[in-house]
Short mmCIF file of C-alpha atoms in Angstrom, two decimals:
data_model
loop_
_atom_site.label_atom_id
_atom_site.label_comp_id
_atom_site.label_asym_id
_atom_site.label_seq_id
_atom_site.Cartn_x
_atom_site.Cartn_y
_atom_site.Cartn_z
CA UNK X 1 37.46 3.01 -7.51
CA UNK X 2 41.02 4.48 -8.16
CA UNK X 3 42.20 2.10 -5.22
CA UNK X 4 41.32 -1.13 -7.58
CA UNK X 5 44.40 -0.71 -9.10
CA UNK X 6 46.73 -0.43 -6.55
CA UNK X 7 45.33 -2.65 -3.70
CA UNK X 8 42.42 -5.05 -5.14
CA UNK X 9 39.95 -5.62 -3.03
CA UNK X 10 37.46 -8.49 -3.15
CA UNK X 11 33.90 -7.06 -4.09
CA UNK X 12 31.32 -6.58 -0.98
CA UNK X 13 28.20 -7.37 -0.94
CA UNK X 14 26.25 -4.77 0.71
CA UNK X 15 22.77 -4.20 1.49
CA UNK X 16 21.11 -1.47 -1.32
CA UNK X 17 20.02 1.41 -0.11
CA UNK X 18 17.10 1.43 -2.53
CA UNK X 19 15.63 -1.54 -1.60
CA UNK X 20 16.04 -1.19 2.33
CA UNK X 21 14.41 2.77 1.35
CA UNK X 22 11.72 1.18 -0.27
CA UNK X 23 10.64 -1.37 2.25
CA UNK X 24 10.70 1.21 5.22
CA UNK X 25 8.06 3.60 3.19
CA UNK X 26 6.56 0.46 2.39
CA UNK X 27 5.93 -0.13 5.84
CA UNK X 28 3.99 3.27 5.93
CA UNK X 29 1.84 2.83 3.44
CA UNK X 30 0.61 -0.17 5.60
CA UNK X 31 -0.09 2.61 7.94
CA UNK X 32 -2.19 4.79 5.32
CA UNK X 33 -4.10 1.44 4.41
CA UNK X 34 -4.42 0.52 8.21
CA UNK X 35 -6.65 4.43 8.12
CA UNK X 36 -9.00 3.21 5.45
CA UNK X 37 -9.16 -0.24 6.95
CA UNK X 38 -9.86 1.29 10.10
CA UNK X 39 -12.95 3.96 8.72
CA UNK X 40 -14.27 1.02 7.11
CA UNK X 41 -14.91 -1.22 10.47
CA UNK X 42 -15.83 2.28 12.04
CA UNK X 43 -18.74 2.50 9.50
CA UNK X 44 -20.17 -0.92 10.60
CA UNK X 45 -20.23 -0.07 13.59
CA UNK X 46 -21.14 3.15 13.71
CA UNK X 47 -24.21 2.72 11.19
CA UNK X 48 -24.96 -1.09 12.11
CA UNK X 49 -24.50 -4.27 10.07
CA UNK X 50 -27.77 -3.44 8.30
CA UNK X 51 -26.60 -0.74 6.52
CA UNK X 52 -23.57 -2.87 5.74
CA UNK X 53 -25.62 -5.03 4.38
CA UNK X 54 -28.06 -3.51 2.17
CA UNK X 55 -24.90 -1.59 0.62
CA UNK X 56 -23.69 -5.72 -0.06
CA UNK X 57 -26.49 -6.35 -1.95
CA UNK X 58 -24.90 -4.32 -5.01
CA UNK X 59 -21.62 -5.82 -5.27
CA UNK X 60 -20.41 -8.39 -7.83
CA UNK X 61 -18.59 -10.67 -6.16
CA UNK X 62 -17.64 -13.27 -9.12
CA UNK X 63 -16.86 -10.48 -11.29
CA UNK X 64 -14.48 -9.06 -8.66
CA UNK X 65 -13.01 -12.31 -7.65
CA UNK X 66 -11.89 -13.11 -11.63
CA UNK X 67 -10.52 -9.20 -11.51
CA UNK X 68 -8.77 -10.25 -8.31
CA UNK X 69 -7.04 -13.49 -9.88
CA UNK X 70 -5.90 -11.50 -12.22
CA UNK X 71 -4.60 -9.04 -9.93
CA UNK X 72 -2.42 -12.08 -7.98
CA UNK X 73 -1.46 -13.57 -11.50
CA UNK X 74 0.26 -10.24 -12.76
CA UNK X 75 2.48 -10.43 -9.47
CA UNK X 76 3.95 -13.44 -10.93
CA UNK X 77 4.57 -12.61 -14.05
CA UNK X 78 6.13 -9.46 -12.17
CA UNK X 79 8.58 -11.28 -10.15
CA UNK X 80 9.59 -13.68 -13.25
CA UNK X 81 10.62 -10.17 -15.05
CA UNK X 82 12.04 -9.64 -11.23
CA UNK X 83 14.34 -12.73 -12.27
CA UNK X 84 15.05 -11.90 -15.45
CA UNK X 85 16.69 -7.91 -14.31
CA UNK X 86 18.53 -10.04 -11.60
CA UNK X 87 20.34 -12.25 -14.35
CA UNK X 88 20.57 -8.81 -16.08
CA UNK X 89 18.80 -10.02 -19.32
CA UNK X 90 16.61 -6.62 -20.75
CA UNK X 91 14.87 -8.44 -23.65
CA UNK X 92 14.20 -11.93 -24.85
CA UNK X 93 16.88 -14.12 -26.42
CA UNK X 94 14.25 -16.51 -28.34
CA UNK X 95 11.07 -15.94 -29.92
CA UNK X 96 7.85 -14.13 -28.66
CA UNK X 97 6.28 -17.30 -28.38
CA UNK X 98 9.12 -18.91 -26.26
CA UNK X 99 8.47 -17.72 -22.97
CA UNK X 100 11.12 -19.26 -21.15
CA UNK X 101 13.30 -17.17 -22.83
CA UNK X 102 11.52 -13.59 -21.90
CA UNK X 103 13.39 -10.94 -20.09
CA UNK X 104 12.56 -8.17 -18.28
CA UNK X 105 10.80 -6.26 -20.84
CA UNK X 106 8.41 -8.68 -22.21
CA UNK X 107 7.56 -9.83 -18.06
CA UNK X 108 7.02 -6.28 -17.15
CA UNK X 109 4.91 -5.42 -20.41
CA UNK X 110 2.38 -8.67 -19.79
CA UNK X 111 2.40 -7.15 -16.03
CA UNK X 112 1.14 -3.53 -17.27
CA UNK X 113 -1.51 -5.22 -19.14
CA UNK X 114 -2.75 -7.42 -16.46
CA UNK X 115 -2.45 -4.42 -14.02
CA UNK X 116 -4.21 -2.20 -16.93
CA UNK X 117 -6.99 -5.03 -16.77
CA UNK X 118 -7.74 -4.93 -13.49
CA UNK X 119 -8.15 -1.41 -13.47
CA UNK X 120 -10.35 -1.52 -16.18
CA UNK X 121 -12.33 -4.04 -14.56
CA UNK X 122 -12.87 -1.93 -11.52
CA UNK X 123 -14.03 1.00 -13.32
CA UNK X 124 -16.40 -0.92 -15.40
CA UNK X 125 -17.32 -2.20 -11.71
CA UNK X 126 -17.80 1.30 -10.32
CA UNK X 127 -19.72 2.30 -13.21
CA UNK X 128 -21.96 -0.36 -12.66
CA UNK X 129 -22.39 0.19 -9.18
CA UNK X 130 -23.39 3.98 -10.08
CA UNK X 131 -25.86 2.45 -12.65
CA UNK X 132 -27.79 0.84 -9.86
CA UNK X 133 -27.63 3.50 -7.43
CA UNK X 134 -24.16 2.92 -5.15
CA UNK X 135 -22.55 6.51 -5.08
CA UNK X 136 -19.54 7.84 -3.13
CA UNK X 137 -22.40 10.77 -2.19
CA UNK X 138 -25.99 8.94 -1.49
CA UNK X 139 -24.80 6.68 0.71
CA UNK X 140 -22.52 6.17 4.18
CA UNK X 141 -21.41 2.25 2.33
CA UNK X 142 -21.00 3.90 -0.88
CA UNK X 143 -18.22 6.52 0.54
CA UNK X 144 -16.49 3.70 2.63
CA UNK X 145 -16.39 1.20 -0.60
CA UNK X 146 -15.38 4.28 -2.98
CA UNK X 147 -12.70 5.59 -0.73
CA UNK X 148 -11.13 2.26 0.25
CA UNK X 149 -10.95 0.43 -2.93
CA UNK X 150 -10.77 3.97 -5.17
CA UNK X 151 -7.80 4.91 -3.28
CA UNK X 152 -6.24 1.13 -3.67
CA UNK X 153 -7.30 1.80 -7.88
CA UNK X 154 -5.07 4.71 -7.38
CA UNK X 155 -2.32 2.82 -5.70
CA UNK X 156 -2.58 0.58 -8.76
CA UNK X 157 -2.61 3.27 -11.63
CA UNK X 158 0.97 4.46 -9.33
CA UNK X 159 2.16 0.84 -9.87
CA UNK X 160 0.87 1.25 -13.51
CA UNK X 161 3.42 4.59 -14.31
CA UNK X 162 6.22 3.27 -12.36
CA UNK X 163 6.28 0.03 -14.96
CA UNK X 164 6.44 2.22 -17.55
CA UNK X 165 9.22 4.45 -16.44
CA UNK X 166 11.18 1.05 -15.48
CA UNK X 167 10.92 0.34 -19.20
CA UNK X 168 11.52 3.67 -20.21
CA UNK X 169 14.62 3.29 -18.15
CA UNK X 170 15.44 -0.30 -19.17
CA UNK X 171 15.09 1.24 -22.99
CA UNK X 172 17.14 3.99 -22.77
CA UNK X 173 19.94 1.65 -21.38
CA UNK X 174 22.75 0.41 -23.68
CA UNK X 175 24.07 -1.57 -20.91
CA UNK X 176 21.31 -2.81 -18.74
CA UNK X 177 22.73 -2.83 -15.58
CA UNK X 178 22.49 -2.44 -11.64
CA UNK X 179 20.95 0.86 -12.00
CA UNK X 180 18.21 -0.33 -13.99
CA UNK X 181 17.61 -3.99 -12.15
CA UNK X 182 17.54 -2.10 -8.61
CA UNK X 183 14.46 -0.33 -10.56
CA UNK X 184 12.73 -3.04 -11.41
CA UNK X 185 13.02 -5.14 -8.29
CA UNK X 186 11.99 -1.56 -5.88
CA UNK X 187 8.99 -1.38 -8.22
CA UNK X 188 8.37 -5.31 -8.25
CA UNK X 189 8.12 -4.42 -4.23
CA UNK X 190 5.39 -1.94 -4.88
CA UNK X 191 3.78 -3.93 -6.46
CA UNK X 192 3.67 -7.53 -4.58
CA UNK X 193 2.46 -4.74 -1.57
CA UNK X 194 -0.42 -3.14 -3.47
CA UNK X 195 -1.44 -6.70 -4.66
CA UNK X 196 -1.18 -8.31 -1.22
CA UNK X 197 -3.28 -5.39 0.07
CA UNK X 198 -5.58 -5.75 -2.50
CA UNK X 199 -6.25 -9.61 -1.39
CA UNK X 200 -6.72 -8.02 2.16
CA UNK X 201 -9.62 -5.76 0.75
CA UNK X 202 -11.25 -7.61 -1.26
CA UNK X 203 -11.20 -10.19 2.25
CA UNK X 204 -12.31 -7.72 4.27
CA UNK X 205 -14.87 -5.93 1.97
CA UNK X 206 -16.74 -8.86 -0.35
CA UNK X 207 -15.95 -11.94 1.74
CA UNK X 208 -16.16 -11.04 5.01
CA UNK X 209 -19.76 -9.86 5.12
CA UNK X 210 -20.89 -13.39 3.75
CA UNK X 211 -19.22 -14.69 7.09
CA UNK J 1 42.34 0.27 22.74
CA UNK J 2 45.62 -1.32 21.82
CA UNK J 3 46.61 -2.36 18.73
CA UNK J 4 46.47 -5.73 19.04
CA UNK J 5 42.18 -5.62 19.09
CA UNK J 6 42.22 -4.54 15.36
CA UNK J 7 42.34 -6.57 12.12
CA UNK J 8 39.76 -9.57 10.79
CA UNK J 9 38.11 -11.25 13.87
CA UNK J 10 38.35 -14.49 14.08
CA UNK J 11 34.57 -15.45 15.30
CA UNK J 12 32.00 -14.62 13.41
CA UNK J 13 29.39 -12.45 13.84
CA UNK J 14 26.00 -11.89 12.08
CA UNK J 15 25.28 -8.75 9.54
CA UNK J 16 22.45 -6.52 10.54
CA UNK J 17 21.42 -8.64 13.39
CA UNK J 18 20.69 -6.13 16.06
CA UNK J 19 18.66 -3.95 13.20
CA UNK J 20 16.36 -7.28 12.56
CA UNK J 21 16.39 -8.11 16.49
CA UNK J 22 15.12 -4.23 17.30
CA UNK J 23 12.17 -4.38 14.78
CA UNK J 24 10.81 -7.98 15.48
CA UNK J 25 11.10 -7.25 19.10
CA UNK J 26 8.46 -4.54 18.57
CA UNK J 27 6.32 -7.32 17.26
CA UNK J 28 6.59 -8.85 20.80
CA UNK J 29 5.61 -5.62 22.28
CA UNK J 30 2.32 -4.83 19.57
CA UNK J 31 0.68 -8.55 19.71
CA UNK J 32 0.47 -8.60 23.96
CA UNK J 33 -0.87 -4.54 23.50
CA UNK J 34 -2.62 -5.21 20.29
CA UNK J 35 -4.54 -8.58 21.92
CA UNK J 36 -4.70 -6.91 25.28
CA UNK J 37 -6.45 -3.64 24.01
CA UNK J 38 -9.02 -6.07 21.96
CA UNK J 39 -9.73 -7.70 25.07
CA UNK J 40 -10.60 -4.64 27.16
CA UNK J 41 -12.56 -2.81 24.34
CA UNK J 42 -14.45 -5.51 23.43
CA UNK J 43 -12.77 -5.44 19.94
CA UNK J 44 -13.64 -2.36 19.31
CA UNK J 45 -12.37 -1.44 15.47
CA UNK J 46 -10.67 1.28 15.04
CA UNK J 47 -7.95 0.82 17.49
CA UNK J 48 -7.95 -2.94 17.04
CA UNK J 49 -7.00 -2.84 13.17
CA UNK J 50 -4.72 0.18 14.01
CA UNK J 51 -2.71 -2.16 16.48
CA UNK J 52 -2.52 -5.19 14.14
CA UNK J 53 -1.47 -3.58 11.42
CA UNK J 54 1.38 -1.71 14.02
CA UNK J 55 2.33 -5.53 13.69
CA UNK J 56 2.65 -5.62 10.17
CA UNK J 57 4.37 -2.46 10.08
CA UNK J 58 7.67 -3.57 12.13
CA UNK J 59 7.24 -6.91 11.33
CA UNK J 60 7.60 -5.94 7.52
CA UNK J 61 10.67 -3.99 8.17
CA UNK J 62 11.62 -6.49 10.75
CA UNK J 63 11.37 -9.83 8.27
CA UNK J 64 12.83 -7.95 5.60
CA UNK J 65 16.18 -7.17 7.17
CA UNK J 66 16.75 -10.52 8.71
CA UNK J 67 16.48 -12.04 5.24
CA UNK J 68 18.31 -9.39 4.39
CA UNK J 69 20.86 -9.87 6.83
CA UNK J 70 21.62 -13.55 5.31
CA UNK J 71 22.43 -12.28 2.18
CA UNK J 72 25.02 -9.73 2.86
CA UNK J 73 28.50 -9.61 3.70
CA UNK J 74 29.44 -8.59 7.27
CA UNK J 75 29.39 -5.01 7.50
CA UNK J 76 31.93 -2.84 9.95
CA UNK J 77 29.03 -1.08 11.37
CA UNK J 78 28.34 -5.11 13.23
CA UNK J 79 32.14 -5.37 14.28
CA UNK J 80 32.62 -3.30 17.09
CA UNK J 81 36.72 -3.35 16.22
CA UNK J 82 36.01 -2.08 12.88
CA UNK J 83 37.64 0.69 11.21
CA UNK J 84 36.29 3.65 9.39
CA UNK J 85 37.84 2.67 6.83
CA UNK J 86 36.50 -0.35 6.14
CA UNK J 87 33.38 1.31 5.42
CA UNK J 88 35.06 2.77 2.07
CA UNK J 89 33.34 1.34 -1.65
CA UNK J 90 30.33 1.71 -3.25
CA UNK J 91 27.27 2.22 -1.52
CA UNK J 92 24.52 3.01 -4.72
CA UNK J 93 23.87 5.20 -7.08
CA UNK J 94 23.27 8.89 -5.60
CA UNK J 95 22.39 12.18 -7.60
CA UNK J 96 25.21 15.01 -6.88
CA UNK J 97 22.30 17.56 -7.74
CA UNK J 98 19.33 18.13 -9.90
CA UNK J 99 16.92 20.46 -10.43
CA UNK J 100 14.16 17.87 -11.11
CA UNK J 101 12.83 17.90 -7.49
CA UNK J 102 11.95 21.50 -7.44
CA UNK J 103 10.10 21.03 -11.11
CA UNK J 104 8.03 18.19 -8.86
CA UNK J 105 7.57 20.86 -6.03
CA UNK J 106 5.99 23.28 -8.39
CA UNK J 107 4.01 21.12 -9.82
CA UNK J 108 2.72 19.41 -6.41
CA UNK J 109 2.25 23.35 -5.39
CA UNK J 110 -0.35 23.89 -8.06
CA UNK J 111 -1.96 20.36 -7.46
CA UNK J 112 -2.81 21.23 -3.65
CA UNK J 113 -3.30 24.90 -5.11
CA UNK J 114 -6.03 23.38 -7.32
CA UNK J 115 -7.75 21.92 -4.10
CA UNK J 116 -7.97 25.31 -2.59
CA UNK J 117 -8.66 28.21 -5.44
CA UNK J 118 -10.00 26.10 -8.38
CA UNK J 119 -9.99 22.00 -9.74
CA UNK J 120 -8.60 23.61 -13.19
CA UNK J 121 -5.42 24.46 -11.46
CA UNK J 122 -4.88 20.58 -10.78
CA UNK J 123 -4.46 20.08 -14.72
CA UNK J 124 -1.45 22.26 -14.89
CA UNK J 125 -0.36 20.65 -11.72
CA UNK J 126 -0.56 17.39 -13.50
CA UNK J 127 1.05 18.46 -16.71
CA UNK J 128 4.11 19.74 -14.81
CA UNK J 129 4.39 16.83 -12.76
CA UNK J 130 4.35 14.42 -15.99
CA UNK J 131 7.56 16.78 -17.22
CA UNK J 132 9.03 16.59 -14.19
CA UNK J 133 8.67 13.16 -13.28
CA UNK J 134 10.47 12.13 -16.79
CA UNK J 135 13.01 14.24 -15.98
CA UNK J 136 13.72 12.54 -12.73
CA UNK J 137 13.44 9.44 -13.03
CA UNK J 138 15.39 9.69 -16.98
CA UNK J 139 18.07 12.10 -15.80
CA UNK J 140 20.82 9.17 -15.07
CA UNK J 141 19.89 7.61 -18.70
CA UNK J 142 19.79 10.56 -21.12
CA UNK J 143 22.30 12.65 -22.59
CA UNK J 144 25.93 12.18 -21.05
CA UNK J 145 25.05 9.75 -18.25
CA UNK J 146 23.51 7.73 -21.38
CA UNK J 147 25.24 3.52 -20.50
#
């Protein structure tokens, strides 16, 4: 820093910590998912594919596929706001309507909602489930399809805070900087992760069976 | 050593390279065991999506740093004739101390407290985390560290 003056240096580019940090515990929440993944094949074959199957019969699976497109879409709009911290551009420089010219902000916002959506859409899900009789307690399917995709809805709602305390961040900031981008590209991480779990899940737990 | 060995090199060399090389090589290691173990348990699940997600898990890291490793600069840690002081600059943004973290301890305290002596505890847990978590993750944007 003091050294600029006296002997300039040409400016490194060196890996961020952040990112490399976030990737590695990244890599361990594969790990926790891999548990749930793993409890959930235990269960079939533990209680047999009948079980598996009568516990099928509840689930929604056009419902849940439109919640999961939405899911995959607000990934997108994550990593545009992802491009929009990288050129270092906080807010938009045209109109609301002209979304070519959104920046981080206005990306990340659209994100929460879609993220906001989806959890919505699973608890209206859940609920209905209850309705007809699928509880985490009166059944072995129920507690395997509660615990995987509950603790992925909580993985979401995570995703969920951490957008807002980017923006909190980003609108705190006079000068939006490399402080606040390395924030928004971490969390963009977190959440391209959750949502390709998410497409593993819903794979594994309302395609699969039709197999 | 002599003298003569230090300075720029003249060939090039590859940043992060033996980092990406170690964690895909795992990768080699976890498909043979991962197929192998399949093979002799008759797939049985547990173990079998244990062992291909051990895949994922270094080939996540391992992917990651050799993209990585295109972007960057050559580091000094990848030239063996490097000197320390060529690791000198900026490195991130790093907190000299807070007292945030313990506000998150307490508050994590009463949340597993809660699970033991009574759910209402949780609430408070929850409450204290909220404070504390704004504290955190704000400290670097509030008040004299306000850019």
């Amino acid at each position: 820093m003091s050294s600029a003056t006296s002997t300039p240096h040409l400016a490194v580019n060196r890996p961020n910590l952040t990112q490399v940090g976030t990737i590695v515990w990244l890599s361990s929440e594969l790990m926790f998912f891999a548990g749930l993944f793993a409890m959930y094949f235990t269960h079939r074959s533990v209680a047999g594919p009948e079980v598996w199957n009568e516990g099928y019969e509840f689930l929604n699976i056009t419902f849940s596929g439109i919640n999961t497109v939405i899911l995959v879409l607000s990934s997108v709009t994550c990593q545009l706001g992802v491009w929009a911290a990288e050129r270092f551009q906080p807010v938009r420089t045209g109109s609301l309507f002209q979304v070519s010219k959104w920046g981080m902000q206005e990306w990340f916002i659209l994100t929460y909602l879609m993220g906001a959506t989806f959890i919505a859409g699973q608890v209206f899900e859940y609920a209905e489930l209850a309705h007809m009789g699928l509880t985490l307690q009166n059944s072995t399917y129920g507690s395997v399809f509660y615990l995987a995709t509950g603790f992925h809805g909580l993985h979401v709602i995570g995703g969920l805070i951490a957008f807002l305390f980017v923006l909190l961040r980003s609108f705190s900031a006079h000068r939006f900087g490399e402080h606040e981008a390395t924030t928004a590209l971490v969390v963009s991480y977190y959440w391209h992760f959750v949502d390709a779990v998410w497409i593993v899940l819903f794979g594994v737990i309302y395609l699969l069976p039709m197999l | 050593m002599n003298a003569t060995s230090h300075g720029p090199r003249t060939e090039p060399y590859k940043p992060m390279r033996i980092e990406a090389i170690f964690f895909l090589g795992l990768i080699g290691f976890f498909v043979p065991m991962f197929v192998l173990y399949g093979l002799w348990s008759g797939w049985e699940p547990v173990g079998s999506t244990a062992l291909a997600l051990v895949v994922g898990l270094w080939g996540m890291v391992g992917f990651y740093l050799m993209i990585l490793s295109r972007r960057i600069d050559p580091r000094p840690e990848d030239d063996p004739m490097a000197d320390v002081a060529d690791a000198a600059g900026e490195y991130g943004t790093f907190s000299p101390w807070s007292w945030w973290p313990l506000v998150l301890g307490v508050a994590v305290s009463f949340v597993f407290l809660g699970a033991a002596v009574g759910w209402w505890l949780l609430g408070i847990g929850a409450g204290i985390a909220l404070v504390g978590l704004v504290g955190h993750v704000l400290e670097f944007s509030r008040n004299h560290h306000a850019h």
